[in-house]
Short mmCIF file of C-alpha atoms in Angstrom, two decimals:
data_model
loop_
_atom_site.label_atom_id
_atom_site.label_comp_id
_atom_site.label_asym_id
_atom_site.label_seq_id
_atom_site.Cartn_x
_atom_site.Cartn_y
_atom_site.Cartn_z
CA UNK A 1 -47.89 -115.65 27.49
CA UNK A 2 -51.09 -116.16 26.08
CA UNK A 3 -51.83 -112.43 24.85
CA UNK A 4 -48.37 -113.33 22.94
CA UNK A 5 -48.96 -116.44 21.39
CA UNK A 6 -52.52 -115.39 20.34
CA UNK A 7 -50.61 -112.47 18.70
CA UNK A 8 -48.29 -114.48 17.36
CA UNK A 9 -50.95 -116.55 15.80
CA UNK A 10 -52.84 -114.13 14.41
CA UNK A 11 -49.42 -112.10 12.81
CA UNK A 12 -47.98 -115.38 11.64
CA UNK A 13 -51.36 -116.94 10.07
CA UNK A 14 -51.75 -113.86 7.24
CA UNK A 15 -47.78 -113.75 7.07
CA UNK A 16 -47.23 -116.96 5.52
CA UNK A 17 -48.69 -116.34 2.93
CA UNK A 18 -47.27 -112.97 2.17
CA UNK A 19 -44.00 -114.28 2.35
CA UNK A 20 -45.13 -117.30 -0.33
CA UNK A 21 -46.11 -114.71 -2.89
CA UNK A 22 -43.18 -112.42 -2.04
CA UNK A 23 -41.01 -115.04 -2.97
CA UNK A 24 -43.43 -116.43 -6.44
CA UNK A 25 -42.91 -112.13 -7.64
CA UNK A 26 -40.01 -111.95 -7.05
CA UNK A 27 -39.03 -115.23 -9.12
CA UNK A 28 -41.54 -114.24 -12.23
CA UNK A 29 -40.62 -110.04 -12.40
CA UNK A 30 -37.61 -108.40 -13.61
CA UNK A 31 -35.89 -105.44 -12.06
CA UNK A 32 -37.25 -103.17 -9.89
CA UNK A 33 -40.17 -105.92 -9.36
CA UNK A 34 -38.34 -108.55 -8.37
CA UNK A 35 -36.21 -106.41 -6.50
CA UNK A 36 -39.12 -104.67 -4.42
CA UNK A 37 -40.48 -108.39 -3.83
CA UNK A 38 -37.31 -109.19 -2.44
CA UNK A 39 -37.68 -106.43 0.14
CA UNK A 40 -41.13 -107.76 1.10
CA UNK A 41 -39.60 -111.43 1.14
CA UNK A 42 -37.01 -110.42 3.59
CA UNK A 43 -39.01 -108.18 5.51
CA UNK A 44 -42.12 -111.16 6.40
CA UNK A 45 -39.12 -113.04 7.37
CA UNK A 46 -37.34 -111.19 9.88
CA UNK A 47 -40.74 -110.10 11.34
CA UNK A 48 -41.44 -113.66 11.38
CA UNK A 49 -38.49 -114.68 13.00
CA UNK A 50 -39.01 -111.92 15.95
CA UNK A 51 -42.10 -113.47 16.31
CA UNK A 52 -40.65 -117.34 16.53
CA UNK A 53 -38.15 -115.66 19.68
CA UNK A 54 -40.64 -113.62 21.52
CA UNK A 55 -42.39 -116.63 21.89
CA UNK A 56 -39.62 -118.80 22.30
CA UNK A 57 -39.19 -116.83 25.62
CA UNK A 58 -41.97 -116.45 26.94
CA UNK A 59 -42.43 -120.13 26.96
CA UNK A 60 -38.98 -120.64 28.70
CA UNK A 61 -39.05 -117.67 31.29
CA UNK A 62 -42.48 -118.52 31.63
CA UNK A 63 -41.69 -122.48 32.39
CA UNK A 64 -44.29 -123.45 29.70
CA UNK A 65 -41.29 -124.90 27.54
CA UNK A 66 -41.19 -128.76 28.10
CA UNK A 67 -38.03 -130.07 27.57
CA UNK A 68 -37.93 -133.30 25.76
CA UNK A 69 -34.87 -135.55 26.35
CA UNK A 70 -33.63 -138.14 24.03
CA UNK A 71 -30.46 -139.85 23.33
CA UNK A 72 -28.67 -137.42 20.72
CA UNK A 73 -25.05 -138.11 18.88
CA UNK A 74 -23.68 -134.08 19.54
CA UNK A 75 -21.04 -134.67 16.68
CA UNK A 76 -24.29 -135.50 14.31
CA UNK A 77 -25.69 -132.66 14.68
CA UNK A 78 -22.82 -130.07 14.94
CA UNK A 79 -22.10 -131.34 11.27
CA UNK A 80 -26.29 -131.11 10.23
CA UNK A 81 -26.13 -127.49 11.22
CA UNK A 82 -22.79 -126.64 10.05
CA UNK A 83 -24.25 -127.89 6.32
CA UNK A 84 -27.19 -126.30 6.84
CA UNK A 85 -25.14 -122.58 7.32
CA UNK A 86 -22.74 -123.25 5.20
CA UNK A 87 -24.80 -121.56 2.31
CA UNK A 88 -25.20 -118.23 4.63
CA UNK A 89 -21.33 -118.65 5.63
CA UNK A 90 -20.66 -118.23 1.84
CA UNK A 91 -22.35 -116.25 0.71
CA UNK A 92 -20.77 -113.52 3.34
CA UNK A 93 -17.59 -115.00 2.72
CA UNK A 94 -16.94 -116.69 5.91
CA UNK A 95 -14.92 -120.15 6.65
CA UNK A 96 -17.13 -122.23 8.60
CA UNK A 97 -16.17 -125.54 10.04
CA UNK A 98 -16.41 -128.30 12.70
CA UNK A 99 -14.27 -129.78 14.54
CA UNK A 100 -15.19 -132.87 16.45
CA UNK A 101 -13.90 -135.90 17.85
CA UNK A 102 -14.32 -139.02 15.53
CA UNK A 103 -15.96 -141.24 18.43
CA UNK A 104 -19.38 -140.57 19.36
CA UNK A 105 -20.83 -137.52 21.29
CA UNK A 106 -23.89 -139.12 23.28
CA UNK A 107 -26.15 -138.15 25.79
CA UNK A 108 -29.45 -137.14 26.08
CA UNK A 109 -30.50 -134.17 24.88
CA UNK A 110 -33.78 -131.74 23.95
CA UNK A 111 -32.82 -131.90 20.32
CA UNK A 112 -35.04 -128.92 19.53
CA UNK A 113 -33.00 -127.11 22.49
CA UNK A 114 -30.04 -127.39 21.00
CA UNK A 115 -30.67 -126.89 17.63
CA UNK A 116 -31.47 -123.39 18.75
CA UNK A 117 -28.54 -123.17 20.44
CA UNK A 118 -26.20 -124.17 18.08
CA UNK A 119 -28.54 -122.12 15.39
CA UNK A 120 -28.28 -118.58 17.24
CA UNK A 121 -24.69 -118.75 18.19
CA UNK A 122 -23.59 -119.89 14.62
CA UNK A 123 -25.86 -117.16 12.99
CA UNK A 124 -24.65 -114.49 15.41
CA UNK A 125 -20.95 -115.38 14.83
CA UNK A 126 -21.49 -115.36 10.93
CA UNK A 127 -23.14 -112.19 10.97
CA UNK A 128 -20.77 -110.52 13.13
CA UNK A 129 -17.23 -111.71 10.88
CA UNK A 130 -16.13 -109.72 8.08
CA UNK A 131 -15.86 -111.34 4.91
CA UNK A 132 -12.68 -113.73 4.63
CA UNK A 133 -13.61 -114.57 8.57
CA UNK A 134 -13.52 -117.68 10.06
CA UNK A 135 -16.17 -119.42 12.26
CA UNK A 136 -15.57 -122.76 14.33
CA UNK A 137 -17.73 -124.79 16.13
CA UNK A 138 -16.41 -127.53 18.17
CA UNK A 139 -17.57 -130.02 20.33
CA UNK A 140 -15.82 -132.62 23.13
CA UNK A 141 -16.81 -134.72 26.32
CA UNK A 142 -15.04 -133.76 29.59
CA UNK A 143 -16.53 -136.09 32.61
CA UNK A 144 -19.93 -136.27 32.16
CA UNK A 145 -20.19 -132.57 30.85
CA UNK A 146 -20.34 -132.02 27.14
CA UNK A 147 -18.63 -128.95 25.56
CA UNK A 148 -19.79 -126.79 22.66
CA UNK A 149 -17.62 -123.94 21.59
CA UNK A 150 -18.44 -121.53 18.71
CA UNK A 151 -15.18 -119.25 18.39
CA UNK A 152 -15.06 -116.17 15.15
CA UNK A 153 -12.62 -113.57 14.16
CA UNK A 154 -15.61 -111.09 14.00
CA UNK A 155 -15.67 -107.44 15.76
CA UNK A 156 -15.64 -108.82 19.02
CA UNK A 157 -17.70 -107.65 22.56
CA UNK A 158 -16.76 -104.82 24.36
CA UNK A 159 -15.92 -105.43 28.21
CA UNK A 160 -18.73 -103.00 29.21
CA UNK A 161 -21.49 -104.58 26.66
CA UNK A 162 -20.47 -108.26 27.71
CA UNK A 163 -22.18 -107.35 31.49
CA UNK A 164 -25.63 -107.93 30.11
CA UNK A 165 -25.59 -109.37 26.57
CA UNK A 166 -27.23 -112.28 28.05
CA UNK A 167 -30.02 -110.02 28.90
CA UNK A 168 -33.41 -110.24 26.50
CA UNK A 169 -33.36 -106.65 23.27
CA UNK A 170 -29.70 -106.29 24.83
CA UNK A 171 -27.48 -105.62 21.59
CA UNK A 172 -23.70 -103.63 21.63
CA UNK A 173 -25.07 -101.47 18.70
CA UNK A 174 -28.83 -100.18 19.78
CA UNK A 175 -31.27 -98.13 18.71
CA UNK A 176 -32.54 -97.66 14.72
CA UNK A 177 -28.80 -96.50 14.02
CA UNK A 178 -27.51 -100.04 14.80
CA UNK A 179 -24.86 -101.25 12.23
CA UNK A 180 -26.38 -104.70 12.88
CA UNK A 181 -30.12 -105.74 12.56
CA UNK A 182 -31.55 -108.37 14.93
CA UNK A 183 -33.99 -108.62 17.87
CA UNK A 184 -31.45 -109.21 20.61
CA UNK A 185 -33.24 -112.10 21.82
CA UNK A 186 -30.99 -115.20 20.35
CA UNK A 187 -28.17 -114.56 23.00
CA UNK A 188 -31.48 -114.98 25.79
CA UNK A 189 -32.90 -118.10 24.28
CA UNK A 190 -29.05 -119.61 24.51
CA UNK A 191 -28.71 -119.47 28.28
CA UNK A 192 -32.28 -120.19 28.80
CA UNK A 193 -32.17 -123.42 26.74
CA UNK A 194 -28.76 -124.47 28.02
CA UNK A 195 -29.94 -123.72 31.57
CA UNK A 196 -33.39 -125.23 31.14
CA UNK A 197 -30.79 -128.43 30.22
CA UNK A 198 -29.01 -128.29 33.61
CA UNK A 199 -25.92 -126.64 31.69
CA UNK A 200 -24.30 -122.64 31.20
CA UNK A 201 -23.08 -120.62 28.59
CA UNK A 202 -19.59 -118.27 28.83
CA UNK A 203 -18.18 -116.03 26.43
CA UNK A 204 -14.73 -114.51 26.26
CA UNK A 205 -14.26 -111.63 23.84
CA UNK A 206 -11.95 -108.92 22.78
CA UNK A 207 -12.81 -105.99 20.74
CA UNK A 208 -11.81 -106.24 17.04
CA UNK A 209 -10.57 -109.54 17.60
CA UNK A 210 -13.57 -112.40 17.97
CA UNK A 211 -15.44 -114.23 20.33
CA UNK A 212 -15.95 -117.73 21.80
CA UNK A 213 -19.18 -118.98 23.23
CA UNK A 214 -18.67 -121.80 25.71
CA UNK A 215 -21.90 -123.79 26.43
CA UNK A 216 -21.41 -126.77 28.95
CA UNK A 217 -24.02 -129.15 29.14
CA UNK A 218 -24.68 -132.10 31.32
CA UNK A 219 -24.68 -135.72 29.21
#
């Protein structure tokens, strides 16, 4: 874990700033310029974001992750993220939208935990629904468990890949001929941050017809 995050350092500290400039090019060039700064732009940014999971779990599997608990209003932040993807759900021409009760969702929480839940399943469902999709989060109390669903109309899990998408690199579509890019980490760092919570995560899925992530959490 250390060899990692020393890595991670040392990759992250000069990529910052190639992603800042990326970004100032490809704002002041035309054409070909701006479009080749693009490419840069995006590619510090995935790279950076492989970096962000790796470490994200090794600090969970590793039990360096310190979960912090506070008292969190669920239905708060289902709507934060859903604003904060609706941009991305655009843009790919996806309906995205909550649905929660209109009393409050408390319980205490590691906000940070579930912001990366909520984050990874969201992007994962957007990425994986065709345009004129639809994604749906939603979020209830039952007992003293609370309930976060994120349900698409993508392309849907095989039965055989479902076995171990939990699993850390595990993807449906593998190899440098993927149709979909990713680390296959986010679907890891779900269960491990739901678990680290005292909770689980489920999926049902059917080929060609969409998924539903089930995360139960203790309030």
């Amino acid at each position: 874990e250390a060899m990692l995050a020393n890595m991670s350092h040392e990759v992250r500290t000069p990529l910052s700033p190639i992603i800042g400039y990326a970004e100032i090019l490809q704002e002041r060039l035309d054409g070909p310029g701006a479009e080749f700064a693009g490419y840069i732009r995006e590619g510090g940014r995935r790279l950076q974001a492989t970096l962000e999971d790796m470490l994200h779990l090794s600090k969970l599997e590793s039990g360096a992750y310190d979960p912090k608990l506070e008292r969190l209003d669920l239905a708060e932040l289902v709507a934060a993220m859903v604003e904060e993807l609706g941009p991305k759900a655009r843009e790919q021409g996806v309906e995205l939208k909550a649905e929660v009760p209109g009393s409050s969702l408390e319980g205490r929480y590691d906000e940070h935990a579930l912001r990366r839940i909520l984050g990874n399943l969201l992007r994962n469902a957007i990425k994986f629904t065709p345009e004129g999709g639809r994604v749906e989060v939603r979020a209830r109390l039952e007992e003293s468990a609370a309930i976060l669903e994120v349900e698409d109309t993508g392309v849907g899990i095989s039965a055989e890949a479902q076995a171990d998408i939990f699993e850390p690199f595990e993807q449906e579509s593998g190899g440098p001929t993927r149709e979909y890019e990713g680390t296959g980490l986010g679907l890891s760092i779900v269960r491990e941050f739901a678990q680290l919570m005292g909770g689980s995560v489920d999926l049902e899925s059917e080929k060609g017809e969409g998924t539903c992530f089930t995360v139960q959490l203790p309030t």
